Tab-separated table of N, CA and C in Angstrom:
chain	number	residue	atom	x	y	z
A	9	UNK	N	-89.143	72.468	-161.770
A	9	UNK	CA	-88.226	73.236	-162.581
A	9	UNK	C	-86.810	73.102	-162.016
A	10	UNK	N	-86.088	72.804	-162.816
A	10	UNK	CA	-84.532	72.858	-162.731
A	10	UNK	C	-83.647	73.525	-162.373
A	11	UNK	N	-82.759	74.455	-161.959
A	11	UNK	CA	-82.092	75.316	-161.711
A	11	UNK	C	-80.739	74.809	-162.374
A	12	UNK	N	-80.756	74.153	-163.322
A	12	UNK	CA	-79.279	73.816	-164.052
A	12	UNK	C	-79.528	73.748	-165.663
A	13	UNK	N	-79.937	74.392	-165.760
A	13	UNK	CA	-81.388	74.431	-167.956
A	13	UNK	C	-79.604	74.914	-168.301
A	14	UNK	N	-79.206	73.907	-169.323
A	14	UNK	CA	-78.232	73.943	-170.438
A	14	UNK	C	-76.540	73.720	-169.732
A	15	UNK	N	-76.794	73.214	-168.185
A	15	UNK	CA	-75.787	72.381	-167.569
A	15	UNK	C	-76.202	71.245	-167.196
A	16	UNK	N	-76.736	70.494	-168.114
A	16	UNK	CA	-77.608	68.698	-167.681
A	16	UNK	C	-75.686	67.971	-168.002
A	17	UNK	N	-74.985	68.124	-168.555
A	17	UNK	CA	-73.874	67.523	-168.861
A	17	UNK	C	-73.468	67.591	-166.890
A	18	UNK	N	-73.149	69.034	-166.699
A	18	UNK	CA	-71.963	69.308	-165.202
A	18	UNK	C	-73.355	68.296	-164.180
A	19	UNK	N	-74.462	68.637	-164.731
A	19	UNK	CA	-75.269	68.066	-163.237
A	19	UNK	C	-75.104	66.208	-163.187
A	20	UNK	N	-75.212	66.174	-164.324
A	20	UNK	CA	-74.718	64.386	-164.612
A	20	UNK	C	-73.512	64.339	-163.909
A	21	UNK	N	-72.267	65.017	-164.805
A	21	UNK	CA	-70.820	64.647	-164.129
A	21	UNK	C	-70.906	64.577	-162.279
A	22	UNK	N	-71.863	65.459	-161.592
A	22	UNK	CA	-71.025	65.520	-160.451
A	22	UNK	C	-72.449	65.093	-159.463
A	23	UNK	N	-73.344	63.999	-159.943
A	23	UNK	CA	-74.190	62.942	-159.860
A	23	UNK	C	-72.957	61.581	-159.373
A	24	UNK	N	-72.635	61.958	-160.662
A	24	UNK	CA	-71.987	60.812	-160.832
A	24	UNK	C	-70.557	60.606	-160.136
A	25	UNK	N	-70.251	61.442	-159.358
A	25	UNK	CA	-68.872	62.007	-158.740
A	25	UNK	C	-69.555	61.638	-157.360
A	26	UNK	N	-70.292	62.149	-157.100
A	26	UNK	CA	-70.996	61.597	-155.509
A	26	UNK	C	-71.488	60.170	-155.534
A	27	UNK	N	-71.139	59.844	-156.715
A	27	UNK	CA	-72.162	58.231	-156.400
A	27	UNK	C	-70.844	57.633	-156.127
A	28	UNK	N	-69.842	58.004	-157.074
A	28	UNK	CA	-68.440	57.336	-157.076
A	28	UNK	C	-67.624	57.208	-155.196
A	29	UNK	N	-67.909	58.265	-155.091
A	29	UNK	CA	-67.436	58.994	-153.477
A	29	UNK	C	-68.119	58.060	-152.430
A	30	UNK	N	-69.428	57.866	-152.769
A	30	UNK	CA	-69.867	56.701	-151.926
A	30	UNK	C	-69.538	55.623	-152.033
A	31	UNK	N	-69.115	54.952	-152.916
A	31	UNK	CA	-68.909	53.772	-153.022
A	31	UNK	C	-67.391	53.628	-152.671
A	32	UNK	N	-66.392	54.726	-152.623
A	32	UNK	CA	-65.290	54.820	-152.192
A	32	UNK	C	-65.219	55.017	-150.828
A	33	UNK	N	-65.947	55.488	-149.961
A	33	UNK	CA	-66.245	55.638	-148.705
A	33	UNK	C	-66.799	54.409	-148.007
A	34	UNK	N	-67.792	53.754	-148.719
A	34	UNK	CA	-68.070	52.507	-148.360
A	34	UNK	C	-67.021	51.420	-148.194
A	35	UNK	N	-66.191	51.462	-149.371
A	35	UNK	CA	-64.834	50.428	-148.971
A	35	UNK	C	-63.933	50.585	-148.178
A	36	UNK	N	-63.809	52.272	-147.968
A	36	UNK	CA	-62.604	52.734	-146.874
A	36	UNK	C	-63.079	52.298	-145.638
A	37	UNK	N	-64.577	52.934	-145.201
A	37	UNK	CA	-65.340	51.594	-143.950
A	37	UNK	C	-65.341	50.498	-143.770
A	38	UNK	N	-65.311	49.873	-145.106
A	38	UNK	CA	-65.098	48.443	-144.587
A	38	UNK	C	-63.581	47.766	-144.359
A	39	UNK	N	-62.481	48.427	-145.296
A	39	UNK	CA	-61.515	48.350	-144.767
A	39	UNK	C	-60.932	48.551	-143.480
A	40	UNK	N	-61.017	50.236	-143.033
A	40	UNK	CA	-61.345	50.065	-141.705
A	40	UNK	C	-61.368	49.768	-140.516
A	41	UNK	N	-62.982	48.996	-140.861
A	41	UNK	CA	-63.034	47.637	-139.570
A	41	UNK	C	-62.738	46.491	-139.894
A	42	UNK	N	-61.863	46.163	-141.089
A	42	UNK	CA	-61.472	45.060	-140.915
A	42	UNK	C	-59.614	44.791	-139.991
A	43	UNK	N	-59.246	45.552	-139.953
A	43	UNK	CA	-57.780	46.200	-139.675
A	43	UNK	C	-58.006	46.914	-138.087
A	44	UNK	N	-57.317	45.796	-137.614
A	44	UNK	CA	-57.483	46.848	-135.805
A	44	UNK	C	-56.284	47.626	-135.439
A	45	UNK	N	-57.195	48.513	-134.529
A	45	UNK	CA	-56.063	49.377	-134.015
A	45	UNK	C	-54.620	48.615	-132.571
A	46	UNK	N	-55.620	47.728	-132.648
A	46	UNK	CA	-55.035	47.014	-131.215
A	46	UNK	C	-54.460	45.114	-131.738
A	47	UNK	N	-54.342	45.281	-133.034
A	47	UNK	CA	-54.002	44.050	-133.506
A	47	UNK	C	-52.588	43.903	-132.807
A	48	UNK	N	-52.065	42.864	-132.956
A	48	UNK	CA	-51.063	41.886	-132.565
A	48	UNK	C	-49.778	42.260	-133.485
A	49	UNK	N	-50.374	42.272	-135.245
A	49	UNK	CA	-49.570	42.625	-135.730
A	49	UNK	C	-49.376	43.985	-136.257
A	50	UNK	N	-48.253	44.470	-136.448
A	50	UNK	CA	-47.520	46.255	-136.528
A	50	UNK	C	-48.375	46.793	-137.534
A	51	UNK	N	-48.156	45.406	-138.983
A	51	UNK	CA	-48.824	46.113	-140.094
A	51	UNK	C	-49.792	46.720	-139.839
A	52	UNK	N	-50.302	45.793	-139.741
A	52	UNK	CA	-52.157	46.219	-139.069
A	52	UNK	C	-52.407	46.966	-138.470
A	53	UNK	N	-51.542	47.442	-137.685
A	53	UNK	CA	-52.128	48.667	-136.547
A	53	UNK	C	-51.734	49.496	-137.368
A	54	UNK	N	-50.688	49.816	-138.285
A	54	UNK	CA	-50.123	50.751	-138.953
A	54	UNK	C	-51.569	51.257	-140.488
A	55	UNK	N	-51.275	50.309	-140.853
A	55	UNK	CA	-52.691	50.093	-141.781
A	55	UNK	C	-53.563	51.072	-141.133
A	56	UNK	N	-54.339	50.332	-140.717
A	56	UNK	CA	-55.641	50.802	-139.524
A	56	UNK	C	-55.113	52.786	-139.365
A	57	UNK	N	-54.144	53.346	-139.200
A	57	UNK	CA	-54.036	54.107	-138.660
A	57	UNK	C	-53.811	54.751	-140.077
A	58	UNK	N	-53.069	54.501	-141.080
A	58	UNK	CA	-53.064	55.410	-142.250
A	58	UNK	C	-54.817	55.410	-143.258
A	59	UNK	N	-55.215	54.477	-143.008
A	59	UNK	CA	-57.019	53.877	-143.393
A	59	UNK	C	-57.724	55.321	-142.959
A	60	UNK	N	-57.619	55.425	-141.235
A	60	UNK	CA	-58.465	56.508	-140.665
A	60	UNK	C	-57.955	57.941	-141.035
A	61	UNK	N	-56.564	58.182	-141.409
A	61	UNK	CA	-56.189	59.128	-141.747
A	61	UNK	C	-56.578	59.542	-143.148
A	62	UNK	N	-56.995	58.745	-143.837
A	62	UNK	CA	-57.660	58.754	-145.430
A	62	UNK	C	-58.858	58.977	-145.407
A	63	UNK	N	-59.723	58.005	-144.506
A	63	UNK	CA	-61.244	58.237	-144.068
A	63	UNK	C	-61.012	59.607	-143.291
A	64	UNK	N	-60.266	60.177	-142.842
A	64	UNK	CA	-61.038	61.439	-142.076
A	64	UNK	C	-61.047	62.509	-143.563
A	65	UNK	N	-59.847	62.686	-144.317
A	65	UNK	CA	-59.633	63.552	-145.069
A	65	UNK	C	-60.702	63.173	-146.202
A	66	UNK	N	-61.115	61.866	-147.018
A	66	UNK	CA	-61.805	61.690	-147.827
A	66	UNK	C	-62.708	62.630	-147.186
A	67	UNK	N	-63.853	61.958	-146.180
A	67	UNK	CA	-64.849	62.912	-146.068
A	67	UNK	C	-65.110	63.680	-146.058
A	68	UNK	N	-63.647	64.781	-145.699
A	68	UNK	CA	-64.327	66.173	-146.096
A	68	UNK	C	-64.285	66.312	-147.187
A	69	UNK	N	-63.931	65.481	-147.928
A	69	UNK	CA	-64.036	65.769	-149.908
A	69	UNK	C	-65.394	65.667	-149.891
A	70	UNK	N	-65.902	64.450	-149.473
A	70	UNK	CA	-66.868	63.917	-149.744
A	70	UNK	C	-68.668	64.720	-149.239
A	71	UNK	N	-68.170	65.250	-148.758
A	71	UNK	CA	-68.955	66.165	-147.967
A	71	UNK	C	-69.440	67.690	-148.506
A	72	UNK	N	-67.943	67.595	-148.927
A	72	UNK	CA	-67.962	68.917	-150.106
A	72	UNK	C	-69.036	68.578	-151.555
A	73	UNK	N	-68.514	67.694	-152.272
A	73	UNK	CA	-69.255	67.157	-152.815
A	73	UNK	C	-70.839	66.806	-152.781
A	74	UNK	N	-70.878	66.079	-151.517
A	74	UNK	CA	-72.507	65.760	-151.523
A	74	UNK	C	-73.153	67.327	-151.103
A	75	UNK	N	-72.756	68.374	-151.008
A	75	UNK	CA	-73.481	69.780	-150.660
A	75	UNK	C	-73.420	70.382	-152.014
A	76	UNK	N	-72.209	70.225	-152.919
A	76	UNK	CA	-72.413	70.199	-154.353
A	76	UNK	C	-73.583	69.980	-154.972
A	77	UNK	N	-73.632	68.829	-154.839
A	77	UNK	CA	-74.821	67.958	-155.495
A	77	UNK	C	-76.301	68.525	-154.965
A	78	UNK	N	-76.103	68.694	-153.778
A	78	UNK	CA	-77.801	69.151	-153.269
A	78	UNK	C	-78.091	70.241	-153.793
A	79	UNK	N	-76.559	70.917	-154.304
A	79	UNK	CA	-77.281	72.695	-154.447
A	79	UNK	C	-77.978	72.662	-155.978
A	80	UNK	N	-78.203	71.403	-156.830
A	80	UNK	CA	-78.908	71.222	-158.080
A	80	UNK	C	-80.337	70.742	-157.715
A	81	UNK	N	-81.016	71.725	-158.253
A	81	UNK	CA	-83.075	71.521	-157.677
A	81	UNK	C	-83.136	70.501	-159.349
A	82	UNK	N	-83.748	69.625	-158.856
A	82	UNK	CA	-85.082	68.708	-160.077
A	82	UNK	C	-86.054	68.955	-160.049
């Protein structure tokens, strides 16, 4: 039994908001490590350092979100 009977629309939307979040989190990781902190060049270290400043703040979106999502029973 469900705990969302006549919100199947909001439980879809924010399904689908955490799937999005992962796959946005996945690229910010791989960006990331592709960009060092100790590179040679400025960009790059600069990069690298605004990257982690995005990855720290995404996740707590993202986090918010995926506790969202769990609080819907199937």
């Amino acid at each position: 039994m469900t705990n969302y009977t006549g919100h199947e629309q909001l439980r879809a939307d924010v399904a689908e908001l955490a799937n999005s979040m992962c796959d946005l989190r996945a690229t910010l990781n791989a960006l990331e490590s592709r960009y060092r902190f100790d590179s040679e060049v400025l960009t790059d270290r600069l990069v690298r350092q605004t990257l982690c400043r995005i990855n720290t703040l995404f996740l707590e979106a993202y986090r918010e979100v995926l506790e969202l999502d769990a609080s819907f029973k199937d």
